[in-house]
Coordinates of C-alpha atoms in Angstrom, one line a residue:
X1042 CA 87.1 145.7 90.7
X1043 CA 84.0 145.6 88.6
X1044 CA 83.6 141.8 89.0
X1045 CA 83.4 141.8 92.8
X1046 CA 80.0 141.3 94.5
X1047 CA 78.9 144.5 96.1
X1048 CA 75.6 146.2 96.9
X1049 CA 74.4 148.7 94.3
X1050 CA 74.1 152.0 96.1
X1051 CA 72.1 153.9 93.5
X1052 CA 68.4 154.3 94.1
X1053 CA 65.9 151.6 93.1
X1054 CA 62.8 152.7 91.2
X1055 CA 60.9 153.0 94.5
X1056 CA 63.4 155.5 95.7
X1057 CA 65.2 153.3 98.2
X1058 CA 68.9 152.6 98.4
X1059 CA 69.7 148.9 98.6
X1060 CA 72.7 149.1 100.8
X1061 CA 71.1 151.4 103.2
X1062 CA 67.6 149.9 103.3
X1063 CA 68.2 146.1 103.4
X1064 CA 70.8 143.4 102.8
X1065 CA 73.8 145.6 103.6
X1066 CA 77.1 143.7 104.3
X1067 CA 77.6 143.5 108.1
X1068 CA 80.7 144.9 109.8
X1069 CA 82.0 141.4 110.5
X1070 CA 82.3 140.7 106.7
X1071 CA 85.5 141.6 104.8
X1072 CA 84.9 144.5 102.3
X1073 CA 86.1 143.3 98.9
X1074 CA 88.4 146.3 98.1
X1075 CA 92.1 146.0 98.6
X1076 CA 93.4 149.4 97.5
X1077 CA 91.5 152.7 98.0
X1078 CA 92.5 156.0 96.6
X1079 CA 90.7 159.3 97.4
X1080 CA 90.7 162.2 95.0
X1081 CA 89.1 165.6 95.3
X1082 CA 89.3 168.9 97.1
X1083 CA 89.3 170.1 100.7
X1084 CA 86.3 167.9 101.6
X1085 CA 88.3 164.7 100.8
X1086 CA 91.5 166.2 102.2
X1087 CA 89.6 166.3 105.5
X1088 CA 89.4 170.0 106.5
X1089 CA 89.0 170.6 109.5
X1090 CA 89.4 167.3 111.3
X1091 CA 93.0 167.4 112.4
X1092 CA 95.4 164.7 113.7
X1093 CA 97.5 165.7 116.7
X1094 CA 100.7 167.5 115.9
X1095 CA 103.9 165.4 115.5
X1096 CA 104.8 166.0 119.2
X1097 CA 101.4 164.7 120.3
X1098 CA 99.9 168.1 121.1
X1099 CA 96.2 168.2 120.1
X1100 CA 95.4 170.4 117.2
X1101 CA 92.4 172.7 117.4
X1102 CA 89.4 170.9 115.9
X1103 CA 86.8 172.5 113.7
X1104 CA 88.9 175.5 112.9
X1105 CA 91.8 176.2 110.5
X1106 CA 95.2 174.8 111.6
X1107 CA 98.4 173.7 110.0
X1108 CA 98.1 170.1 111.3
X1109 CA 97.7 167.2 108.9
X1110 CA 93.9 166.7 108.4
X1111 CA 92.1 163.3 108.9
X1112 CA 88.6 163.6 107.4
X1113 CA 86.0 161.2 106.3
X1114 CA 88.2 159.5 103.7
X1115 CA 90.9 158.5 106.3
X1116 CA 88.1 157.4 108.6
X1117 CA 86.5 155.4 105.8
X1118 CA 89.8 153.7 105.0
X1119 CA 90.2 152.9 108.7
X1120 CA 86.8 151.3 108.9
X1121 CA 87.3 149.2 105.7
X1122 CA 90.8 148.1 106.8
X1123 CA 89.6 147.1 110.3
X1124 CA 86.8 145.0 108.8
X1125 CA 89.3 143.3 106.5
X1126 CA 91.8 142.5 109.2
X1127 CA 89.0 141.3 111.6
X1128 CA 88.0 138.8 108.9
X1129 CA 91.6 137.6 108.6
X1130 CA 92.5 139.4 105.4
X1131 CA 95.3 141.9 104.7
X1132 CA 94.8 145.5 105.7
X1133 CA 93.4 147.9 103.1
X1134 CA 96.0 150.0 101.2
X1135 CA 95.1 153.6 101.0
X1136 CA 96.3 156.9 99.4
X1137 CA 94.7 160.3 99.3
X1138 CA 95.5 162.8 96.5
X1139 CA 92.9 165.4 97.4
X1140 CA 94.0 169.0 97.7
X1141 CA 92.1 171.9 99.1
X1142 CA 90.8 174.5 96.6
X1143 CA 90.9 172.3 93.6
X1144 CA 88.3 172.8 90.9
X1145 CA 86.8 169.8 89.1
X1146 CA 88.9 170.3 86.0
X1147 CA 92.0 170.3 88.2
X1148 CA 91.0 167.1 89.9
X1149 CA 90.6 165.5 86.4
X1150 CA 93.9 166.8 85.1
X1151 CA 96.1 166.3 88.2
X1152 CA 94.7 163.4 90.2
X1153 CA 92.8 160.9 88.1
X1154 CA 95.7 159.5 86.1
X1155 CA 98.0 159.5 89.2
X1156 CA 95.3 157.6 91.1
X1157 CA 94.8 155.0 88.3
X1158 CA 98.5 154.4 88.1
X1159 CA 98.2 153.0 91.6
X1160 CA 95.8 150.3 90.3
X1161 CA 93.1 150.9 92.9
X1162 CA 89.9 148.8 93.1
X1163 CA 88.1 151.7 94.8
X1164 CA 88.3 155.4 94.1
X1165 CA 86.3 158.1 95.9
X1166 CA 85.8 161.0 93.6
X1167 CA 84.0 164.0 95.1
X1168 CA 84.4 167.5 93.5
X1169 CA 82.6 170.4 92.0
X1170 CA 81.9 172.3 95.2
X1171 CA 84.5 175.0 94.6
X1172 CA 83.2 175.4 91.0
X1173 CA 79.6 175.9 92.2
X1174 CA 80.7 178.7 94.5
X1175 CA 81.8 180.7 91.4
X1176 CA 79.2 182.9 89.7
X1177 CA 80.0 181.6 86.2
X1178 CA 79.5 177.9 87.1
X1179 CA 77.9 175.9 84.4
X1180 CA 76.3 172.8 86.0
X1181 CA 75.9 171.0 82.7
X1182 CA 79.7 171.4 82.0
X1183 CA 80.6 170.3 85.5
X1184 CA 78.4 167.2 85.1
X1185 CA 80.0 166.3 81.8
X1186 CA 83.4 166.7 83.4
X1187 CA 82.4 164.5 86.3
X1188 CA 81.0 161.8 84.0
X1189 CA 84.3 161.9 82.0
X1190 CA 86.3 161.1 85.1
X1191 CA 83.9 158.4 86.3
X1192 CA 83.9 156.7 82.9
X1193 CA 87.7 156.7 82.8
X1194 CA 88.0 155.2 86.3
X1195 CA 85.3 152.6 85.7
X1196 CA 86.9 151.5 82.4
X1197 CA 89.8 150.1 84.6
X1198 CA 87.3 148.0 86.6
X1199 CA 87.7 150.0 89.7
X1200 CA 84.6 150.9 91.8
X1201 CA 83.8 154.6 92.2
X1202 CA 82.3 156.3 95.2
X1203 CA 80.7 159.7 94.3
X1204 CA 79.2 162.2 96.8
X1205 CA 76.3 164.6 96.3
X1206 CA 76.5 168.2 97.4
X1207 CA 75.4 169.5 100.7
X1208 CA 72.0 171.1 101.4
X1209 CA 73.5 174.5 102.5
X1210 CA 71.8 177.0 104.6
X1211 CA 72.4 180.5 106.1
X1212 CA 74.9 182.4 104.0
X1213 CA 75.3 179.7 101.4
X1214 CA 71.6 179.0 100.8
X1215 CA 71.9 180.6 97.4
X1216 CA 73.8 177.6 96.2
X1217 CA 71.0 175.1 96.8
X1218 CA 69.4 175.3 93.3
X1219 CA 72.8 174.7 91.7
X1220 CA 73.6 171.9 94.0
X1221 CA 70.3 170.3 93.6
X1222 CA 70.8 170.3 89.8
X1223 CA 74.3 168.9 90.1
X1224 CA 73.1 166.2 92.5
X1225 CA 70.4 165.1 90.0
X1226 CA 73.2 164.6 87.4
X1227 CA 75.4 162.8 89.9
X1228 CA 72.7 160.2 90.5
X1229 CA 72.3 159.9 86.7
X1230 CA 76.0 159.4 86.2
X1231 CA 76.1 156.8 89.0
X1232 CA 73.2 154.8 87.5
X1233 CA 74.7 155.0 84.0
X1234 CA 78.2 153.9 85.1
X1235 CA 77.5 151.6 88.1
X1236 CA 79.0 153.9 90.7
X1237 CA 78.2 154.2 94.4
X1238 CA 77.0 157.4 96.0
X1239 CA 77.3 158.9 99.5
X1240 CA 74.1 161.0 99.9
X1241 CA 75.3 164.1 101.7
X1242 CA 72.2 166.1 100.7
X1243 CA 70.0 163.6 102.6
X1244 CA 72.2 163.4 105.6
X1245 CA 70.0 165.5 107.9
X1246 CA 72.5 166.2 110.7
X1247 CA 74.7 168.1 108.3
X1248 CA 71.9 170.7 108.1
X1249 CA 73.1 171.9 111.5
X1250 CA 75.8 174.5 112.0
X1251 CA 77.3 172.5 114.9
X1252 CA 78.5 170.0 112.3
X1253 CA 80.5 172.7 110.5
X1254 CA 83.7 174.5 111.3
X1255 CA 83.9 178.2 112.0
X1256 CA 84.3 178.8 108.2
X1257 CA 80.9 177.2 107.6
X1258 CA 82.3 175.4 104.5
X1259 CA 84.3 172.5 106.1
X1260 CA 83.1 169.9 108.6
X1261 CA 84.1 169.4 112.2
X1262 CA 85.5 166.0 113.3
X1263 CA 82.0 164.9 114.2
X1264 CA 80.7 165.9 110.8
X1265 CA 83.5 163.9 109.1
X1266 CA 82.7 160.9 111.3
X1267 CA 79.1 160.9 110.2
X1268 CA 80.0 161.3 106.6
X1269 CA 82.4 158.2 106.9
X1270 CA 79.4 156.2 108.1
X1271 CA 77.3 157.5 105.3
X1272 CA 80.0 156.5 102.9
X1273 CA 80.0 152.9 104.3
X1274 CA 76.2 152.9 103.6
X1275 CA 76.8 154.3 100.1
X1276 CA 79.1 151.3 99.5
X1277 CA 76.4 148.9 100.6
X1278 CA 77.9 148.2 104.0
X1279 CA 76.6 148.6 107.5
X1280 CA 77.7 151.8 109.3
X1281 CA 79.9 151.6 112.3
X1282 CA 77.4 153.8 114.2
X1283 CA 73.7 152.9 113.5
X1284 CA 72.8 156.4 114.7
X1285 CA 75.0 158.3 112.3
X1286 CA 72.0 160.0 110.6
X1287 CA 70.3 161.0 113.9
X1288 CA 69.7 164.7 114.3
X1289 CA 71.2 166.7 117.1
X1290 CA 69.0 168.0 119.9
X1291 CA 67.7 171.4 119.0
X1292 CA 69.4 174.5 120.4
X1293 CA 67.5 177.4 121.9
X1294 CA 66.7 180.1 119.4
X1295 CA 69.5 182.6 118.8
X1296 CA 68.7 186.3 119.2
X1297 CA 68.7 188.3 116.0
X1298 CA 71.5 190.6 117.2
X1299 CA 73.7 187.6 118.1
X1300 CA 73.0 185.9 114.8
X1301 CA 73.8 189.1 112.9
X1302 CA 77.0 189.6 114.8
X1303 CA 78.1 186.0 114.2
X1304 CA 77.4 186.4 110.4
X1305 CA 79.3 189.6 110.2
X1306 CA 82.3 188.0 112.0
X1307 CA 82.1 185.0 109.6
X1308 CA 82.1 187.3 106.6
X1309 CA 85.1 189.3 107.8
X1310 CA 87.1 186.3 108.8
X1311 CA 86.3 183.9 105.9
X1312 CA 84.4 185.4 103.1
X1313 CA 86.7 188.4 102.5
X1314 CA 89.9 186.3 102.2
X1315 CA 88.1 183.9 99.9
X1316 CA 87.1 186.8 97.6
X1317 CA 90.6 188.2 97.7
X1318 CA 92.0 184.9 96.6
X1319 CA 89.5 184.9 93.7
X1320 CA 90.6 188.4 92.7
X1321 CA 94.3 187.4 92.8
X1322 CA 93.6 184.1 91.0
X1323 CA 95.2 182.2 93.8
X1324 CA 94.0 179.1 95.7
X1325 CA 94.4 177.9 99.3
X1326 CA 95.9 174.7 97.8
X1327 CA 98.7 176.4 95.8
X1328 CA 102.0 174.7 96.5
X1329 CA 100.5 171.9 98.5
X1330 CA 101.2 168.2 97.9
X1331 CA 98.8 165.3 98.6
X1332 CA 98.8 164.3 102.3
X1333 CA 99.1 160.5 101.5
X1334 CA 100.7 160.4 98.0
X1335 CA 101.4 156.6 98.0
X1336 CA 99.2 153.6 98.8
X1337 CA 100.1 152.2 102.2
X1338 CA 98.6 149.6 104.5
X1339 CA 96.2 151.5 106.7
X1340 CA 96.5 152.7 109.3
X1341 CA 100.1 153.8 108.7
X1342 CA 102.6 152.3 111.1

């Protein structure tokens, strides 16, 4: 809740982030939160970081599958809960209401009130990416919607964890101006309302295609693992892996023909179906229910 003692994760006037730069709570200390609810879209649902299938068979990682997805939010919940139990406290309770394909207005209308009814003391609220991909996106409107949701959550006393947009490259590099503007507003909203921020724009390893699934929009398991550590830092805690922000060793240059072939395959496999859904006014999340609809001691038994 608002009266707990946590590190402020918004930047200081000199541009540093207190939790990340100094004085972060070490892993041996118990995080103050007892119930965490994640809301958002596919990023917080966890695409494409799958759990094994129910029969124990591994699901294909980093590519689309019908397995239940893990993602950075489940990983964050696991880290917070492990630190609580190691300090002799009760496990963290966790729910995840995020559903792929949701626009920011859908998250506000469908998830915020449901989350608050669970009386969480921590809510991660990351959205707007699907909106930004649409030509008519109005960043000022999106930012106002985001602030509306943050203010509503903070009014209950719960802490909020926001996330900046990614620094996209390759076929999505055209979004960088929009994302940069949205990110500036996210930091403003966070400062105004006392929210925490996970800085995805500044997480350098994510500017590497090896961190992304074959659709180039969702992360691989390794990408989600690194985001979970960045989220711990955003909350003013020490990461589980001190090297989470280390860049990958460079790959040899790819020949132009190979790169062009890969881009064409990506467009046929992923861009065309996405455009077709837009034309039909359908969503990949239509008919889907939240993966963890009720707060439960984490990890689930």
